[in-house]
PDB file of C-alpha atoms in Angstrom:
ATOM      1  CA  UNK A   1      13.347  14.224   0.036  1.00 87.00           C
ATOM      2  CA  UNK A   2      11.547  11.268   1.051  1.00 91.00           C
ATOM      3  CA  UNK A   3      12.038   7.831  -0.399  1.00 95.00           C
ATOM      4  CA  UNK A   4       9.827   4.834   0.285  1.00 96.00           C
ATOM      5  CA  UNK A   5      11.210   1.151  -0.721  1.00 97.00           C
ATOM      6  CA  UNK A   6       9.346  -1.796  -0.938  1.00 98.00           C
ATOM      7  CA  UNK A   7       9.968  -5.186   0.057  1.00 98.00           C
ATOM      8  CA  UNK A   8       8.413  -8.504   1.299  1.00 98.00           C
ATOM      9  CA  UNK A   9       7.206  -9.516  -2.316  1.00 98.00           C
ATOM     10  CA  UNK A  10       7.450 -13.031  -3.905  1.00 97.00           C
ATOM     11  CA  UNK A  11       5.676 -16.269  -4.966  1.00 98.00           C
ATOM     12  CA  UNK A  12       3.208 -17.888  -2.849  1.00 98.00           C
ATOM     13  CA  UNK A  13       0.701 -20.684  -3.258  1.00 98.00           C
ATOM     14  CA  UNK A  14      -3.287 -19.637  -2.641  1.00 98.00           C
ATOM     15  CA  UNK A  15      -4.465 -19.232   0.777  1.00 98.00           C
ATOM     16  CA  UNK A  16      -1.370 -18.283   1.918  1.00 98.00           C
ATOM     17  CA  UNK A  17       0.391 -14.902   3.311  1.00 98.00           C
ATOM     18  CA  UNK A  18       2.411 -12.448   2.822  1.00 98.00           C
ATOM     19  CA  UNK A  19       3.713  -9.080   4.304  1.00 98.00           C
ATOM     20  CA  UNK A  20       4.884  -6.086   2.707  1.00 98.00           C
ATOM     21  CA  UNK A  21       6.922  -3.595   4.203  1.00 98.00           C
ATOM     22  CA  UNK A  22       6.979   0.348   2.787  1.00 97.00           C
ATOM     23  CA  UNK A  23      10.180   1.850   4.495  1.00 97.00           C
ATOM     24  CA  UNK A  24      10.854   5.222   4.349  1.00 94.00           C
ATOM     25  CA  UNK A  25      14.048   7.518   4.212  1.00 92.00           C
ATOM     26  CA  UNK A  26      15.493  10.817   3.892  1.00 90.00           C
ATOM     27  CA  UNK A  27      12.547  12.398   5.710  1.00 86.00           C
ATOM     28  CA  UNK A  28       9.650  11.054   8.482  1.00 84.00           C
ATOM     29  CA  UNK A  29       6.741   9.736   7.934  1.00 86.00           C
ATOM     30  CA  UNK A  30       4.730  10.875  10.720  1.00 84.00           C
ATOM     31  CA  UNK A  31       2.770  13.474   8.674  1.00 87.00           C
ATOM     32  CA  UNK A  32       1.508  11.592   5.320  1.00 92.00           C
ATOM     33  CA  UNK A  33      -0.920   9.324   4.294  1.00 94.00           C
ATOM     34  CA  UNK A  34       0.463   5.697   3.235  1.00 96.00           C
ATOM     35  CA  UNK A  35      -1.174   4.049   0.219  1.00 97.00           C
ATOM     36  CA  UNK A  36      -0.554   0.783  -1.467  1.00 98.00           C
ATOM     37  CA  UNK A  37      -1.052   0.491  -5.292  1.00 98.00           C
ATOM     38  CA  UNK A  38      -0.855  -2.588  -7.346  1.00 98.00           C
ATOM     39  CA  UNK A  39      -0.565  -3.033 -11.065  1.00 97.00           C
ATOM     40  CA  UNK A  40      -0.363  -5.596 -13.705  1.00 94.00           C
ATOM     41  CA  UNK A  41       2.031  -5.477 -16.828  1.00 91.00           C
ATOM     42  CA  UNK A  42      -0.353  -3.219 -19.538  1.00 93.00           C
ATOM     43  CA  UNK A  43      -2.817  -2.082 -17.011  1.00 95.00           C
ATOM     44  CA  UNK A  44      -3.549   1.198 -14.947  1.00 96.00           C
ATOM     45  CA  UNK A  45      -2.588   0.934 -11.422  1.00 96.00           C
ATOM     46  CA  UNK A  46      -4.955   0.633  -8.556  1.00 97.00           C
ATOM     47  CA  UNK A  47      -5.362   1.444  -5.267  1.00 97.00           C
ATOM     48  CA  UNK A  48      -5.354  -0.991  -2.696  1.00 98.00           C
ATOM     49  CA  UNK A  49      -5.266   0.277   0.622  1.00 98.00           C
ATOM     50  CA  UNK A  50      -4.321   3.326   2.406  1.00 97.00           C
ATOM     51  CA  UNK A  51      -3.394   4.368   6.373  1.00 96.00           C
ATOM     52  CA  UNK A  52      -3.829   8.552   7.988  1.00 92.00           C
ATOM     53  CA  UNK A  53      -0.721   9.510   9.490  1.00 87.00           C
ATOM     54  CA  UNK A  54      -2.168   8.592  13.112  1.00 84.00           C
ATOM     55  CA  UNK A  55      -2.842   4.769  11.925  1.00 82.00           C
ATOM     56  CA  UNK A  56      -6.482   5.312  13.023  1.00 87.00           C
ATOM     57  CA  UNK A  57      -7.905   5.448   9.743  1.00 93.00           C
ATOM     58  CA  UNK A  58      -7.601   2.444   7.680  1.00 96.00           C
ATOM     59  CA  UNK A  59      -9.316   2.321   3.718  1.00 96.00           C
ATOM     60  CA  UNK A  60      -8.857  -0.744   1.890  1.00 98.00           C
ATOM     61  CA  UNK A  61     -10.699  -1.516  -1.558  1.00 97.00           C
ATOM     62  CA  UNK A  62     -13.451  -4.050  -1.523  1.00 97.00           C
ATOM     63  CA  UNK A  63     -11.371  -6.819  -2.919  1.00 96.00           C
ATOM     64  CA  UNK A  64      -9.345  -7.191  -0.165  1.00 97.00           C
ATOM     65  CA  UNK A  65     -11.181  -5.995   2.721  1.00 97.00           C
ATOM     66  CA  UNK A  66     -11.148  -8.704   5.635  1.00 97.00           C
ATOM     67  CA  UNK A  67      -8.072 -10.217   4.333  1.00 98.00           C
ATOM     68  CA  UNK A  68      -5.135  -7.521   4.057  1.00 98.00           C
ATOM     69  CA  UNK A  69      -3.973  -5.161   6.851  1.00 98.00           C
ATOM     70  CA  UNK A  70      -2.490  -1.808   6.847  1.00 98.00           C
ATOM     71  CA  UNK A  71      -0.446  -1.020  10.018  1.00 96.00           C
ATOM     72  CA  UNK A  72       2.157   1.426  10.575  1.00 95.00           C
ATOM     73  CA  UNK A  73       5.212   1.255  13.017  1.00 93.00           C
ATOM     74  CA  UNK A  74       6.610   5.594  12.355  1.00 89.00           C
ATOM     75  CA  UNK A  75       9.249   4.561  15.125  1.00 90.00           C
ATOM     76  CA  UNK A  76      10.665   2.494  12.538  1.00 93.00           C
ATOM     77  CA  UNK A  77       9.782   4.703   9.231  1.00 93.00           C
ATOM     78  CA  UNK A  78       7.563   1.927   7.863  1.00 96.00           C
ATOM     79  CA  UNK A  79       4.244   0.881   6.768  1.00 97.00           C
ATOM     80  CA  UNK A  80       3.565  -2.540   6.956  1.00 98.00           C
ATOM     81  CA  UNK A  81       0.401  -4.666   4.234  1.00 98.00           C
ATOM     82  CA  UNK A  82      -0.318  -8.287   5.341  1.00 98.00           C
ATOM     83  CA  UNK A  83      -2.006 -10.139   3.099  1.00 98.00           C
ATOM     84  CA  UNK A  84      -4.134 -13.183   3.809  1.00 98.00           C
ATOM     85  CA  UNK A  85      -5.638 -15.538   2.164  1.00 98.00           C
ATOM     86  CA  UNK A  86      -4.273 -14.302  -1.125  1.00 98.00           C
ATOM     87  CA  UNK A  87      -5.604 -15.549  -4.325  1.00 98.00           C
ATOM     88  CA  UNK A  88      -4.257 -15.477  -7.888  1.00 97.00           C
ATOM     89  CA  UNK A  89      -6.155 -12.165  -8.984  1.00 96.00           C
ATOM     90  CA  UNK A  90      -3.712 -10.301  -6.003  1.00 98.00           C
ATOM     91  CA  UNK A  91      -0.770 -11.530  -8.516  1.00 97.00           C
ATOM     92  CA  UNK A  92       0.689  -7.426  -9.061  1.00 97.00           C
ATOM     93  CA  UNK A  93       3.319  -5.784  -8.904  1.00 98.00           C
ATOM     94  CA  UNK A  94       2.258  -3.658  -5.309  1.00 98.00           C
ATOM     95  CA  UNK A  95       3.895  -0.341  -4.809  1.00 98.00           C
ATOM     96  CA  UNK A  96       3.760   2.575  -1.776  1.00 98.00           C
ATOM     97  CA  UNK A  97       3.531   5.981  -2.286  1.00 97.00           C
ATOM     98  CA  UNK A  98       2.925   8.761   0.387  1.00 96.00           C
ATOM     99  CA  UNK A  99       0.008  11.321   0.418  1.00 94.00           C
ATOM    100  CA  UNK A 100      -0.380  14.709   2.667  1.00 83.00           C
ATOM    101  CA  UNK A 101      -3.537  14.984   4.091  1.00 79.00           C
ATOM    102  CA  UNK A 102      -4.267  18.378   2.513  1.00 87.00           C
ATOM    103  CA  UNK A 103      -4.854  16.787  -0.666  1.00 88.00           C
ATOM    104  CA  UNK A 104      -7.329  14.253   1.033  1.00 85.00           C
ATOM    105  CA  UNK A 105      -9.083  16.563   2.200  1.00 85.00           C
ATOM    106  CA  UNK A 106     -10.764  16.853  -0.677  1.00 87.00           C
ATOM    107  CA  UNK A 107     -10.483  13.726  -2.733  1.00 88.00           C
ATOM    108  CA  UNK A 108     -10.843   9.970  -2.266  1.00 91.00           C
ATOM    109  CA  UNK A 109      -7.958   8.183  -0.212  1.00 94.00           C
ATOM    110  CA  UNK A 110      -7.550   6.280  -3.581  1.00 94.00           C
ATOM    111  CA  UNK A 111      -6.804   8.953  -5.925  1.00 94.00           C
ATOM    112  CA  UNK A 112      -3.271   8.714  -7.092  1.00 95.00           C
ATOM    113  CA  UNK A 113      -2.965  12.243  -7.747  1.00 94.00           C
ATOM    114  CA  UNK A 114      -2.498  13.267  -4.200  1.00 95.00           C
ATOM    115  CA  UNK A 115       0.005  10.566  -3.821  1.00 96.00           C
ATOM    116  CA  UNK A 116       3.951  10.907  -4.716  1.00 94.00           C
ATOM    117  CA  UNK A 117       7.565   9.409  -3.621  1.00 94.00           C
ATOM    118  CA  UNK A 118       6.336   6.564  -5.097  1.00 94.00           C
ATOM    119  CA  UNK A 119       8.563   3.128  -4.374  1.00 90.00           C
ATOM    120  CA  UNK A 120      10.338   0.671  -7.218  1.00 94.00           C
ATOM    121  CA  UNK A 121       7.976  -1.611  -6.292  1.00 96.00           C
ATOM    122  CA  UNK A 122       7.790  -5.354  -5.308  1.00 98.00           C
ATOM    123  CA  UNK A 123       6.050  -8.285  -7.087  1.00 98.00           C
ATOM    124  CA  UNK A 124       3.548 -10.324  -5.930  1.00 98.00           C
ATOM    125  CA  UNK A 125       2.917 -13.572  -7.254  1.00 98.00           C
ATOM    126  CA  UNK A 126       0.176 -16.289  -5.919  1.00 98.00           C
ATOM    127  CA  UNK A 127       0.127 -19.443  -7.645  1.00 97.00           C
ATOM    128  CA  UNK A 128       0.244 -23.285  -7.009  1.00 95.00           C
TER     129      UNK A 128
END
């Protein structure tokens, strides 16, 4: 069954960067969609960004378009987020989950439901 584990989290002051690393295991990745979810303590959980299972279609929310990155690397059973530029508000806790494209077929790439295997995740804080 596949397992995705995140990793890459920690403190860092605004403006600066950070990359997060989804890595996969007891199955491939090659057929799913990748998503990235964040979430605060007490509130829901939203989507961030999310990657096809090609790598050639890239959605990221409007928050963080132009300064985070999905990219994939299947050779090495990871998805990769860097994060520019981050500012206090992308303080979360960010978590990966993977999503077969049947289900996105017909709804949003940001719709949790079509999303499972979902990682521990790893915290993100941004602060001076």
């Amino acid at each position: 069954q596949l397992q995705l584990v995140e990793s890459g989290g920690g403190l860092v002051q605004p403006g600066g960067s950070l990359k997060l690393s989804c890595v996969a295991s007891g199955g491939s990745l090659d057929n799913y969609w990748i998503g990235w979810f964040r979430q605060a303590p007490g509130k829901e959980r939203e989507a961030v960004s999310a990657i096809n299972s090609k790598g050639g279609n890239r959605k990221y929310v409007d928050s963080v378009e132009g300064r985070f990155t999905i990219f994939r690397d299947d050779a090495k059973s990871t998805v990769y987020l860097q994060m520019n530029s981050l500012k206090p508000e992308d303080t979360f806790a960010y978590y990966c989950a993977a999503a077969t494209p049947f289900c996105l077929l017909t709804a949003s790439w940001s719709d949790q439901r079509c999303y499972r295997s979902w990682g521990q995740g790893t915290q993100v804080t941004v602060s001076s």
